[in-house]
XYZ file of N, CA, C and O in Angstrom:
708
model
N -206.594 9.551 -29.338
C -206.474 8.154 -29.641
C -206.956 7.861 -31.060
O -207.023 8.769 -31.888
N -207.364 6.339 -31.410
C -207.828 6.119 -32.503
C -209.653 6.579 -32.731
O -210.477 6.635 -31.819
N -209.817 6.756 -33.663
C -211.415 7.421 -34.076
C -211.831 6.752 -35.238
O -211.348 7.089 -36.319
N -212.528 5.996 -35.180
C -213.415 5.282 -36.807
C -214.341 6.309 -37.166
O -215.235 6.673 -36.402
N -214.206 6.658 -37.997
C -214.680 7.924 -38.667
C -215.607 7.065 -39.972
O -214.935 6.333 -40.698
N -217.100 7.167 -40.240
C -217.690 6.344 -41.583
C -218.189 7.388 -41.959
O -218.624 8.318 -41.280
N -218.127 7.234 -43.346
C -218.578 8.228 -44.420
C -219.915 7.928 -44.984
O -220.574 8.881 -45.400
N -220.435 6.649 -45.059
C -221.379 6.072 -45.063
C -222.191 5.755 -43.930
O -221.691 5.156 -42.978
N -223.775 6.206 -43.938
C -224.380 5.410 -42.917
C -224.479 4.086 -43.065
O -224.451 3.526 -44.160
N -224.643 3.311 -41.577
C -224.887 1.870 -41.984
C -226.213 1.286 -42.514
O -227.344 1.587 -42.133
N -225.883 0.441 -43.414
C -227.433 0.060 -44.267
C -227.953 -1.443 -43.261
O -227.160 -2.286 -42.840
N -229.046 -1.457 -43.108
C -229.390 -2.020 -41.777
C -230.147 -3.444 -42.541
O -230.332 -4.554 -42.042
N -230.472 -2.972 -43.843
C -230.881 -4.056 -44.644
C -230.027 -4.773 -44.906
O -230.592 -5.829 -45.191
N -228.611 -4.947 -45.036
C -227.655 -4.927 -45.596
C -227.012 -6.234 -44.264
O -226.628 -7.384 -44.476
N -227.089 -5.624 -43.188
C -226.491 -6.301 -42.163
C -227.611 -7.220 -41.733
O -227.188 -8.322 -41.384
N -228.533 -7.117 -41.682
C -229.727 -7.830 -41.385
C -229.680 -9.046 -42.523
O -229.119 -10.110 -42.263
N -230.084 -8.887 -43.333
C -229.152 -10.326 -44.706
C -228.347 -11.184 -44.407
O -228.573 -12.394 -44.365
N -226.984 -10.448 -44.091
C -226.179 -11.235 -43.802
C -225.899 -11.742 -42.354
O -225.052 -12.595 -42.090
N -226.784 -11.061 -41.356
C -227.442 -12.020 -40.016
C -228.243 -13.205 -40.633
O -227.700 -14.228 -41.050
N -228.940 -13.086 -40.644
C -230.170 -14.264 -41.782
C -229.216 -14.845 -41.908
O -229.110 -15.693 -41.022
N -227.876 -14.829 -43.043
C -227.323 -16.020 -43.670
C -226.349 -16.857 -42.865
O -226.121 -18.066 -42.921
N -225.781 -15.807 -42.026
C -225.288 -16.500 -40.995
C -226.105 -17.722 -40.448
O -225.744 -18.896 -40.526
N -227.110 -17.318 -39.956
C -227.957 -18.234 -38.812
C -228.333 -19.699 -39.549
O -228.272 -20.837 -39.083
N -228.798 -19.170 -41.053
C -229.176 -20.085 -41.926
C -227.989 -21.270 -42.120
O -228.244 -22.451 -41.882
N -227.142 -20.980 -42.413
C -225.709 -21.600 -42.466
C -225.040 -22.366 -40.785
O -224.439 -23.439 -40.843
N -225.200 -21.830 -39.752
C -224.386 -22.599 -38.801
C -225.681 -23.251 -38.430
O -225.368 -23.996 -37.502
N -227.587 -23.441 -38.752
C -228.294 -24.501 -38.425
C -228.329 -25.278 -39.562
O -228.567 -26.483 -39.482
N -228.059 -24.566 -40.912
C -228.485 -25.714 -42.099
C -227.574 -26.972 -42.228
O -227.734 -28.191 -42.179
N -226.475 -26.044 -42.429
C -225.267 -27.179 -42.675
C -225.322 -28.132 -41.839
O -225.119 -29.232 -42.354
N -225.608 -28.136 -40.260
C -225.523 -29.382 -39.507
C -226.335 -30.616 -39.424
O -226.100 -31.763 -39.046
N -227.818 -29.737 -40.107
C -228.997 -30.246 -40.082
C -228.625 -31.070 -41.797
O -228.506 -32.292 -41.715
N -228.482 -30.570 -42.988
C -228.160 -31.149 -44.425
C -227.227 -32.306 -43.990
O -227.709 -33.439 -44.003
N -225.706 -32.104 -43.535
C -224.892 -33.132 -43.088
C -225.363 -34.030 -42.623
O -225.060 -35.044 -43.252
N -226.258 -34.293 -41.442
C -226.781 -35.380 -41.222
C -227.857 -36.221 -41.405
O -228.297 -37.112 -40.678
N -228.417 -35.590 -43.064
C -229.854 -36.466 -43.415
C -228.916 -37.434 -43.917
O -227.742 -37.424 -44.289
N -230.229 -38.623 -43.745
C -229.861 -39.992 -43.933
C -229.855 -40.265 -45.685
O -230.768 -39.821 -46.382
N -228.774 -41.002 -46.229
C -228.484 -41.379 -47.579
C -228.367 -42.966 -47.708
O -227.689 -43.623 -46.917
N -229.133 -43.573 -48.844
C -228.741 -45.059 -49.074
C -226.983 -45.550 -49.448
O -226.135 -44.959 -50.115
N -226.943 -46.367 -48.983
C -225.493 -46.908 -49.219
C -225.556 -48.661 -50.586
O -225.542 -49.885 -50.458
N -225.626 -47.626 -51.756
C -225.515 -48.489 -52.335
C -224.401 -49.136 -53.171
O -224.532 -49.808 -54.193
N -223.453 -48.847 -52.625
C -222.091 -49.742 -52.824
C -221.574 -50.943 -52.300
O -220.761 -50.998 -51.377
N -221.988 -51.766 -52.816
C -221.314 -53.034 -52.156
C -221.283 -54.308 -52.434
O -222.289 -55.008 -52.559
N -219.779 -54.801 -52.581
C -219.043 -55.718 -53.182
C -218.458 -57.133 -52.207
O -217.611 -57.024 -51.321
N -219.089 -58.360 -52.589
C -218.698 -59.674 -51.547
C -218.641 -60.489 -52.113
O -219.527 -61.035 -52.771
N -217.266 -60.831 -51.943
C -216.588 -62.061 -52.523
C -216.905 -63.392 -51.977
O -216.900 -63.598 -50.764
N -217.198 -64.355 -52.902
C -217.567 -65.584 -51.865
C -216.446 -66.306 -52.110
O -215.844 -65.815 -53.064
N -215.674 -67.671 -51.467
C -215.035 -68.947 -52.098
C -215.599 -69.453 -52.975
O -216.764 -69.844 -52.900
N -214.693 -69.560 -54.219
C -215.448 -70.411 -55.059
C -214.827 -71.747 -54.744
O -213.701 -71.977 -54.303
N -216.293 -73.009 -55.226
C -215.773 -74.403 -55.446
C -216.362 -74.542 -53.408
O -216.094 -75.609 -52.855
N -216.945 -73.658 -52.736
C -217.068 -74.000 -51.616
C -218.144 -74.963 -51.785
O -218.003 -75.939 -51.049
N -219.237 -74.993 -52.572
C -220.380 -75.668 -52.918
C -219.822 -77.105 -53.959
O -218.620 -77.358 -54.046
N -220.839 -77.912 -54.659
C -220.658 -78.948 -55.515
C -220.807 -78.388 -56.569
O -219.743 -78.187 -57.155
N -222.223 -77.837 -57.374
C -222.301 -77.725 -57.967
C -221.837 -75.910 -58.683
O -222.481 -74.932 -58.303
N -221.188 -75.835 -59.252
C -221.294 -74.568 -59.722
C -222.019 -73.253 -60.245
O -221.603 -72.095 -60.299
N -223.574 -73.961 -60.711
C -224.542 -72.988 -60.828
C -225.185 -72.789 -59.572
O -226.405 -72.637 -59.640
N -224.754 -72.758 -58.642
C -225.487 -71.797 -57.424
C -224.152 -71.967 -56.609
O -224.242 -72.388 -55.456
N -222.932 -71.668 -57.134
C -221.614 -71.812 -56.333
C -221.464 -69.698 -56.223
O -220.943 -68.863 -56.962
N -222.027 -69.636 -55.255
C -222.194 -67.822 -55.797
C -220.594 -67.741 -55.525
O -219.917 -68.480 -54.810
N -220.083 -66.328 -56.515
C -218.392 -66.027 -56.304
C -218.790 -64.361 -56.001
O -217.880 -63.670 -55.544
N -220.034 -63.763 -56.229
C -219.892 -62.379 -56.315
C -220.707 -61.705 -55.919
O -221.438 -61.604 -56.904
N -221.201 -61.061 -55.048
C -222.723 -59.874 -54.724
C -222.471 -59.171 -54.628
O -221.773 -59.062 -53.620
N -222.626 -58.145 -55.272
C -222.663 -56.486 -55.495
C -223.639 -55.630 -56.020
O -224.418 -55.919 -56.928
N -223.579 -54.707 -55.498
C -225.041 -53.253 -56.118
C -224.090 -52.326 -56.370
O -222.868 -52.413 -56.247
N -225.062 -51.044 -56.891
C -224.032 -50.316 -57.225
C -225.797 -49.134 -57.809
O -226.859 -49.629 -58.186
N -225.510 -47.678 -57.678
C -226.433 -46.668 -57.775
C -227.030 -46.528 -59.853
O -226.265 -45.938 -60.616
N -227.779 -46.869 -60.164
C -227.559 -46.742 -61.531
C -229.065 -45.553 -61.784
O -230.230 -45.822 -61.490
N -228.617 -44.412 -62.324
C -230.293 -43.202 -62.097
C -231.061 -44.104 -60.884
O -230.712 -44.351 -59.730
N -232.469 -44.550 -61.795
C -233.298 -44.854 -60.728
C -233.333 -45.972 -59.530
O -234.005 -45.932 -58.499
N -232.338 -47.064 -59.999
C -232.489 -47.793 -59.894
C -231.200 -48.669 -58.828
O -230.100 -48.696 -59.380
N -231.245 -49.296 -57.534
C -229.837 -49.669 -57.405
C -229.501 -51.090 -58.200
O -230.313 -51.958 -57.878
N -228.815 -51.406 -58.861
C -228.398 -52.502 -59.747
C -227.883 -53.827 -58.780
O -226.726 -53.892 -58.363
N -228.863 -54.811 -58.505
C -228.063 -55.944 -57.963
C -227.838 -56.947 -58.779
O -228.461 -57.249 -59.797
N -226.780 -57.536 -58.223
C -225.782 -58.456 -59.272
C -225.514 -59.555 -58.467
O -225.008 -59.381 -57.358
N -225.872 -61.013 -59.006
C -225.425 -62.074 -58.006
C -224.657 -62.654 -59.095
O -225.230 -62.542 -60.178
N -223.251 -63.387 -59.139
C -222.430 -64.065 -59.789
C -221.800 -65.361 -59.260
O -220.895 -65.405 -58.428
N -222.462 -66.536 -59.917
C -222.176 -67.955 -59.645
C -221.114 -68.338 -60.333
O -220.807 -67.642 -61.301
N -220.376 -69.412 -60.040
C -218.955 -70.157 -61.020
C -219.437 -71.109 -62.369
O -218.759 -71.563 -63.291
N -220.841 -71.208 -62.090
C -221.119 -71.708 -63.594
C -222.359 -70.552 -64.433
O -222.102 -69.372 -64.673
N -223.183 -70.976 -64.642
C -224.678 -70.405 -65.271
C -225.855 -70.502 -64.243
O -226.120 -71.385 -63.427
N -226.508 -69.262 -64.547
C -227.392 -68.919 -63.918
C -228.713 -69.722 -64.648
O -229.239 -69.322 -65.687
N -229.056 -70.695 -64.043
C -230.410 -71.348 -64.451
C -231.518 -70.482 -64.866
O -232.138 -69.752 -64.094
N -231.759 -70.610 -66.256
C -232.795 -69.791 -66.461
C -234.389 -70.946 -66.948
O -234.191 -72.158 -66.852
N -235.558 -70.561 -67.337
C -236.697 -71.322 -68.091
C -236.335 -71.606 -69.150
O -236.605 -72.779 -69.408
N -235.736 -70.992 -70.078
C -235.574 -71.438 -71.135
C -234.171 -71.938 -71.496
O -233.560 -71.685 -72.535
N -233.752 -72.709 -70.438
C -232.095 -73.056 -71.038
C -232.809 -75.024 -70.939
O -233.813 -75.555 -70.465
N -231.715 -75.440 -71.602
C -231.990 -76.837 -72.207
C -232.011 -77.530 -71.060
O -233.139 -77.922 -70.759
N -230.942 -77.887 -70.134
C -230.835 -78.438 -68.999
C -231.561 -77.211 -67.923
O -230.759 -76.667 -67.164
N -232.670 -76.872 -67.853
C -233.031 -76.192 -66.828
C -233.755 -77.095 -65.266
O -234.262 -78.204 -65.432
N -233.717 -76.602 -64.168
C -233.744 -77.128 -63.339
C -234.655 -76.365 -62.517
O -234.080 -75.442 -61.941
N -236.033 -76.466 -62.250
C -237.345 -75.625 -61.161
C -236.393 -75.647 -59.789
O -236.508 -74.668 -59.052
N -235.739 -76.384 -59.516
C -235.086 -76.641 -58.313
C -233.789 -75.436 -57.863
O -233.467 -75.457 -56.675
N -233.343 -74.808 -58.426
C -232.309 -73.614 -58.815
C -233.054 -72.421 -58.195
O -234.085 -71.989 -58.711
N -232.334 -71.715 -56.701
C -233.282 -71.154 -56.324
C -232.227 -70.065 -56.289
O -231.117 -70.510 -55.996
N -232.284 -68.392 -56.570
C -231.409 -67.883 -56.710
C -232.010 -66.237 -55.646
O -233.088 -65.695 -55.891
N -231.167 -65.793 -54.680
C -232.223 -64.574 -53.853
C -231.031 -63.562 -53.172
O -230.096 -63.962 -52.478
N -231.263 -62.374 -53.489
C -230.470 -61.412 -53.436
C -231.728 -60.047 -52.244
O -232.766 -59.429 -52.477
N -230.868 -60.175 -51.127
C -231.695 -59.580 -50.061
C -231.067 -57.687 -50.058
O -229.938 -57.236 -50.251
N -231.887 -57.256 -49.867
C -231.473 -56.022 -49.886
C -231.821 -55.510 -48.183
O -233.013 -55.645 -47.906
N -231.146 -55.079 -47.296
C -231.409 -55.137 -46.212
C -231.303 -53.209 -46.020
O -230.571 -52.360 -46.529
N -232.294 -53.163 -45.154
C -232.575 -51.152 -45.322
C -233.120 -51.185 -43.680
O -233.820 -51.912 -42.976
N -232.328 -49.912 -43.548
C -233.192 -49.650 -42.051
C -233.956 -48.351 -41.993
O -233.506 -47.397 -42.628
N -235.070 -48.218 -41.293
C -235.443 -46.837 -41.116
C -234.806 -45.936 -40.167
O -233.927 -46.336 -39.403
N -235.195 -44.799 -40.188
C -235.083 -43.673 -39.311
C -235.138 -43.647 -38.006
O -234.606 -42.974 -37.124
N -236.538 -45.269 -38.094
C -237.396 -44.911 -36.663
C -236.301 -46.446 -35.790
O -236.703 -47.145 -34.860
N -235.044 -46.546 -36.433
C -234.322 -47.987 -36.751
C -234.848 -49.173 -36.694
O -234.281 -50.072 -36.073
N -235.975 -49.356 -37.313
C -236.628 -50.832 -37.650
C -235.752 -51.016 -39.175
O -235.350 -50.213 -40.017
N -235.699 -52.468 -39.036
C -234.926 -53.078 -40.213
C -235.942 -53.613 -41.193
O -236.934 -54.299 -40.945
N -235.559 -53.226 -42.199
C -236.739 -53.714 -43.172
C -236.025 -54.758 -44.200
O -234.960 -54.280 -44.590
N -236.249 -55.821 -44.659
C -235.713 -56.604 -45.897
C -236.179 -57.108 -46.600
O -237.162 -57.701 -46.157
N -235.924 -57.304 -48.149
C -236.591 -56.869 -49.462
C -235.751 -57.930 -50.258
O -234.825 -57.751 -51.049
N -236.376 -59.147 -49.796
C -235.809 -60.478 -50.514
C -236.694 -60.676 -52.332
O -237.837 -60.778 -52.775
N -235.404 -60.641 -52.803
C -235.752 -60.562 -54.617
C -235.633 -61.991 -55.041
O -234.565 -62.295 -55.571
N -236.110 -62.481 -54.967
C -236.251 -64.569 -55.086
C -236.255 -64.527 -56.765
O -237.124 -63.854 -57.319
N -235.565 -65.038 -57.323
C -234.934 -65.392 -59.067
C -235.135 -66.945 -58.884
O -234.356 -67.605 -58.196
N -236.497 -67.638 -59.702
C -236.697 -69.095 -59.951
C -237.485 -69.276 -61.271
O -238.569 -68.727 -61.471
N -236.838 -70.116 -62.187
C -237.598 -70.477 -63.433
C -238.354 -68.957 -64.338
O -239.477 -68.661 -64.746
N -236.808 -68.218 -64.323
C -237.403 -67.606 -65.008
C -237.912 -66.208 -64.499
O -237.866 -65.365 -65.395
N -238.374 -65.751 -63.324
C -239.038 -64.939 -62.846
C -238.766 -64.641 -61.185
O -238.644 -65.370 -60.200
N -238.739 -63.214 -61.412
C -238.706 -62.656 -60.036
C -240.099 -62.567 -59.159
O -240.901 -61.645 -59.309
N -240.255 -63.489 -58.359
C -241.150 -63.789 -57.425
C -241.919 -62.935 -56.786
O -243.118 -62.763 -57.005
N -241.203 -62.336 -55.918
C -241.877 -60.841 -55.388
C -242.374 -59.457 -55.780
O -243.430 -59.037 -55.308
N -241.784 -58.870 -56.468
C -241.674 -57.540 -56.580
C -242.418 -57.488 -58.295
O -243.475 -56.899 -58.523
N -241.628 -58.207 -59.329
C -242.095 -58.081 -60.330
C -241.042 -57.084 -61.159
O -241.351 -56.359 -62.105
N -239.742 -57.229 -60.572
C -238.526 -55.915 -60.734
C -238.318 -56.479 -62.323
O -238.785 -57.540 -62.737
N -237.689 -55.736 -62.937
C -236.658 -56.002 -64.107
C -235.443 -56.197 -63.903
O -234.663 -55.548 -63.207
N -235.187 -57.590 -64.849
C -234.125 -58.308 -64.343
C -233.096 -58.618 -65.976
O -233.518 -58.631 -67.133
N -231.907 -58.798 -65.552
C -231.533 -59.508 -66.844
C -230.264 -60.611 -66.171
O -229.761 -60.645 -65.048
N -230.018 -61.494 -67.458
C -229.080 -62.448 -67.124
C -227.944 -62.661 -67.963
O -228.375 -62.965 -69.075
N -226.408 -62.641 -67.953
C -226.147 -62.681 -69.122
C -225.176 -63.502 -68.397
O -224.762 -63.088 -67.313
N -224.690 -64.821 -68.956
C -224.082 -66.134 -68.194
C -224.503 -66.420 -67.181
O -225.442 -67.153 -66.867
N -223.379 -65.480 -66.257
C -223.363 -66.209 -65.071
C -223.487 -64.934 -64.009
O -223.030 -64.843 -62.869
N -224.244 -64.012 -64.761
C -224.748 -63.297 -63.483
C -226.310 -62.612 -63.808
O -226.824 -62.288 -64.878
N -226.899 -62.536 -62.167
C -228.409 -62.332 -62.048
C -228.134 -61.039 -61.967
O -227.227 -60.762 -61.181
N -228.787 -59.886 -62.709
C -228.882 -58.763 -62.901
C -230.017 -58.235 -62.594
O -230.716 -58.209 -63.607
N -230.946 -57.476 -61.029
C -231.814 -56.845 -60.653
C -232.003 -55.830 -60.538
O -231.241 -55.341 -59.704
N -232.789 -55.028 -61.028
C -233.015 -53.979 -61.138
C -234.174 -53.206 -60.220
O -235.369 -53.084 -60.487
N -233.206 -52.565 -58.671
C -234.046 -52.369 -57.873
C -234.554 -51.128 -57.604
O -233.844 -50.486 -56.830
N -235.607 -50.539 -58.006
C -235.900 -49.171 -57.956
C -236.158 -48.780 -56.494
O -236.687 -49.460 -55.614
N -235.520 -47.158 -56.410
C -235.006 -46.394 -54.988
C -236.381 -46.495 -54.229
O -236.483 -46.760 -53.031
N -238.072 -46.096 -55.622
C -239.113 -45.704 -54.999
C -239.794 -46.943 -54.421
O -240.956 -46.904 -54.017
N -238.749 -48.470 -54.383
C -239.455 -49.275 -53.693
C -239.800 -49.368 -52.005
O -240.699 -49.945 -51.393
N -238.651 -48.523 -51.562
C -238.140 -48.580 -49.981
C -239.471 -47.822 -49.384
O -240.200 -46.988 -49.921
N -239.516 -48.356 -48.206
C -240.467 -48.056 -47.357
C -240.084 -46.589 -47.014
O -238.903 -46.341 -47.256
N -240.697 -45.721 -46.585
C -240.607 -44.146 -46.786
C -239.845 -43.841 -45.461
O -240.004 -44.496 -44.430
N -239.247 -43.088 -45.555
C -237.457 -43.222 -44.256
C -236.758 -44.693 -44.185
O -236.201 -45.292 -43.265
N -236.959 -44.941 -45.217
C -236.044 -46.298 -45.195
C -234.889 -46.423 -45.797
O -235.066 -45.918 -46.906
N -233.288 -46.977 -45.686
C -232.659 -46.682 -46.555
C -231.723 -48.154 -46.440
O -231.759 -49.067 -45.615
N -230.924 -47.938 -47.599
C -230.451 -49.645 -47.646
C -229.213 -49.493 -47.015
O -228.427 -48.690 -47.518
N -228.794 -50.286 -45.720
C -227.749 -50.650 -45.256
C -226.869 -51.569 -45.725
O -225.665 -51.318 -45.777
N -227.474 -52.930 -46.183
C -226.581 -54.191 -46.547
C -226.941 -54.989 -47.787
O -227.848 -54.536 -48.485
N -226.490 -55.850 -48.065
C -226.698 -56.575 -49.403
C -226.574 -58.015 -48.816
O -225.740 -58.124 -47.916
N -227.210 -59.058 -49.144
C -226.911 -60.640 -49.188
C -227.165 -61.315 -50.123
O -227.522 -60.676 -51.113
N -227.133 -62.215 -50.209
C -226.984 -63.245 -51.443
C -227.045 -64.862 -51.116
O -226.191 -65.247 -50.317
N -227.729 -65.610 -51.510
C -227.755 -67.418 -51.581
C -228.262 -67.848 -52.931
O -228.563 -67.211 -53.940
N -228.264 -68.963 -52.673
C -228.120 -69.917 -54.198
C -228.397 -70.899 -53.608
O -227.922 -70.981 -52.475
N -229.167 -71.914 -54.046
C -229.507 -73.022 -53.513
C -230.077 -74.352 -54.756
O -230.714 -74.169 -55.794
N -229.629 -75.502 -54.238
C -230.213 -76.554 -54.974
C -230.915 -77.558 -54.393
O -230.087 -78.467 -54.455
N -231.859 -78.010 -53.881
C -232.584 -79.606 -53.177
C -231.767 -79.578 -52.290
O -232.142 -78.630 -51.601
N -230.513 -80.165 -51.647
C -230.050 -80.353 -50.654
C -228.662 -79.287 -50.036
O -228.113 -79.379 -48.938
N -228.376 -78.348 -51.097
C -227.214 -77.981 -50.692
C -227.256 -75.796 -51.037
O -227.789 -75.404 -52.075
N -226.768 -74.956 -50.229
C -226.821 -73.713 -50.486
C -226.057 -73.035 -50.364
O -225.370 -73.580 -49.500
N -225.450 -71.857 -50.686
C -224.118 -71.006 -51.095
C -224.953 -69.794 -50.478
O -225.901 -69.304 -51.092
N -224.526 -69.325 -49.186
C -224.622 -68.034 -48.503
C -223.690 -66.540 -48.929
O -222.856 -66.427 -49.828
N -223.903 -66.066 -48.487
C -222.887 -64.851 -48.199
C -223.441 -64.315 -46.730
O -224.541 -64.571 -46.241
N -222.722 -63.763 -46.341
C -222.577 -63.299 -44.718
C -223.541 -62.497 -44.746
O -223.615 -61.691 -45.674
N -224.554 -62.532 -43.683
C -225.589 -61.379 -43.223
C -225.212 -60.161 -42.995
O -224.268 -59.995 -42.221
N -225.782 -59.147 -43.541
C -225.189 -57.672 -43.183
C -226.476 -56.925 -42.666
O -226.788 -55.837 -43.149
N -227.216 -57.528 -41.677
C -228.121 -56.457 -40.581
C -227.818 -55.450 -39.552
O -228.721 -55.064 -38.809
N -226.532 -54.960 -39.438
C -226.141 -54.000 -38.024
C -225.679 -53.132 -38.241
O -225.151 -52.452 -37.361
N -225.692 -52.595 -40.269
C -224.975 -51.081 -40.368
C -225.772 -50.227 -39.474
O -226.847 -50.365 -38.891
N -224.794 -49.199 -39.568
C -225.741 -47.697 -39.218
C -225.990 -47.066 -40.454
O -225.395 -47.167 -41.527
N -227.043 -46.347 -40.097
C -227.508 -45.447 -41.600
C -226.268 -44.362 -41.810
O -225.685 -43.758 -40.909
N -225.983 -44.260 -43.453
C -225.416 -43.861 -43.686
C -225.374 -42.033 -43.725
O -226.029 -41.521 -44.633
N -224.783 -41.294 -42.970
C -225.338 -39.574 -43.560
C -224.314 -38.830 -44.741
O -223.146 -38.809 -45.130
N -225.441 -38.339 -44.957
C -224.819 -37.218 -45.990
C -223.349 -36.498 -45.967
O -222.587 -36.599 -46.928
N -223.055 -35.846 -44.918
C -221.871 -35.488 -44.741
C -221.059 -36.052 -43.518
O -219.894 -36.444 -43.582
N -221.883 -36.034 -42.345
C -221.248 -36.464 -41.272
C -222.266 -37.126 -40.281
O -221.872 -37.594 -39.213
């Protein structure tokens, strides 16, 4: 019949390695695929003109991954009330929520309040250029297994406020699958 005949002994180091890499590979990969990753993409259109006034008529909320930092962006149909603009108004309340869940799935949220000038909470770096609030939210703020699921956004004046839809019920996002 047939006879496998080797000319070489088998090297036991050799096969033993590539046992190891095997094993390493059908537990790593499943285990890497499913660590948890922030989801910082995300873009919400509001109606404009749904509000009266146009500086807290929000039209836009979006983030987006920038190095350290995730970049939030709130965009109204007029100007973003700042301290030093001529017609400024203490009453102009401007807040961009960053909504993150943990591991252990407690929801955590990380309201960035923009009034007269200054970010209220955190103390983040911010910029403004017209008509959009530019926050600058660093990754190492999140509570430790925490990661950001959703984005929101309001605008408000004395009697009247410009929402965007609550986003509390993602699932955490994974790495591969």
């Amino acid at each position: 019949m047939f006879q496998l005949k080797l000319t070489r002994p088998i090297d036991r180091k050799k096969v033993a390695y590539v046992a190891i890499v095997v094993v390493v590979l059908l537990i790593g990969i499943p285990t890497i695929g499913h660590l948890p990753v922030h989801r910082t993409s995300f873009v919400y259109e509001d109606v404009q003109a749904d509000v009266s006034d146009p500086d807290f008529d929000i039209i836009q909320v979006k983030s987006y991954a920038q190095t350290r930092y995730i970049v939030l962006e709130l965009t109204v149909a007029g100007l973003i009330q700042t301290s030093d603009s001529e017609f400024s108004d203490p009453n102009h309340l401007y807040r961009i929520t960053v909504v993150a869940r943990g591991v252990d799935r407690g929801v955590h949220i990380y309201s960035c309040k923009y009034q007269s000038g200054v970010i209220e909470q955190y103390g983040f770096d911010f910029q403004i250029v017209n008509s959009t609030l530019r926050i600058f939210f660093p990754f190492t703020a999140f509570v430790s297994d925490s990661y950001m699921i959703g984005l929101e956004g309001s605008a408000q004046y004395t009697f009247d406020r410009d929402l965007t839809p609550e986003d509390r019920d993602s699932p955490l996002a994974r790495l591969l699958f």
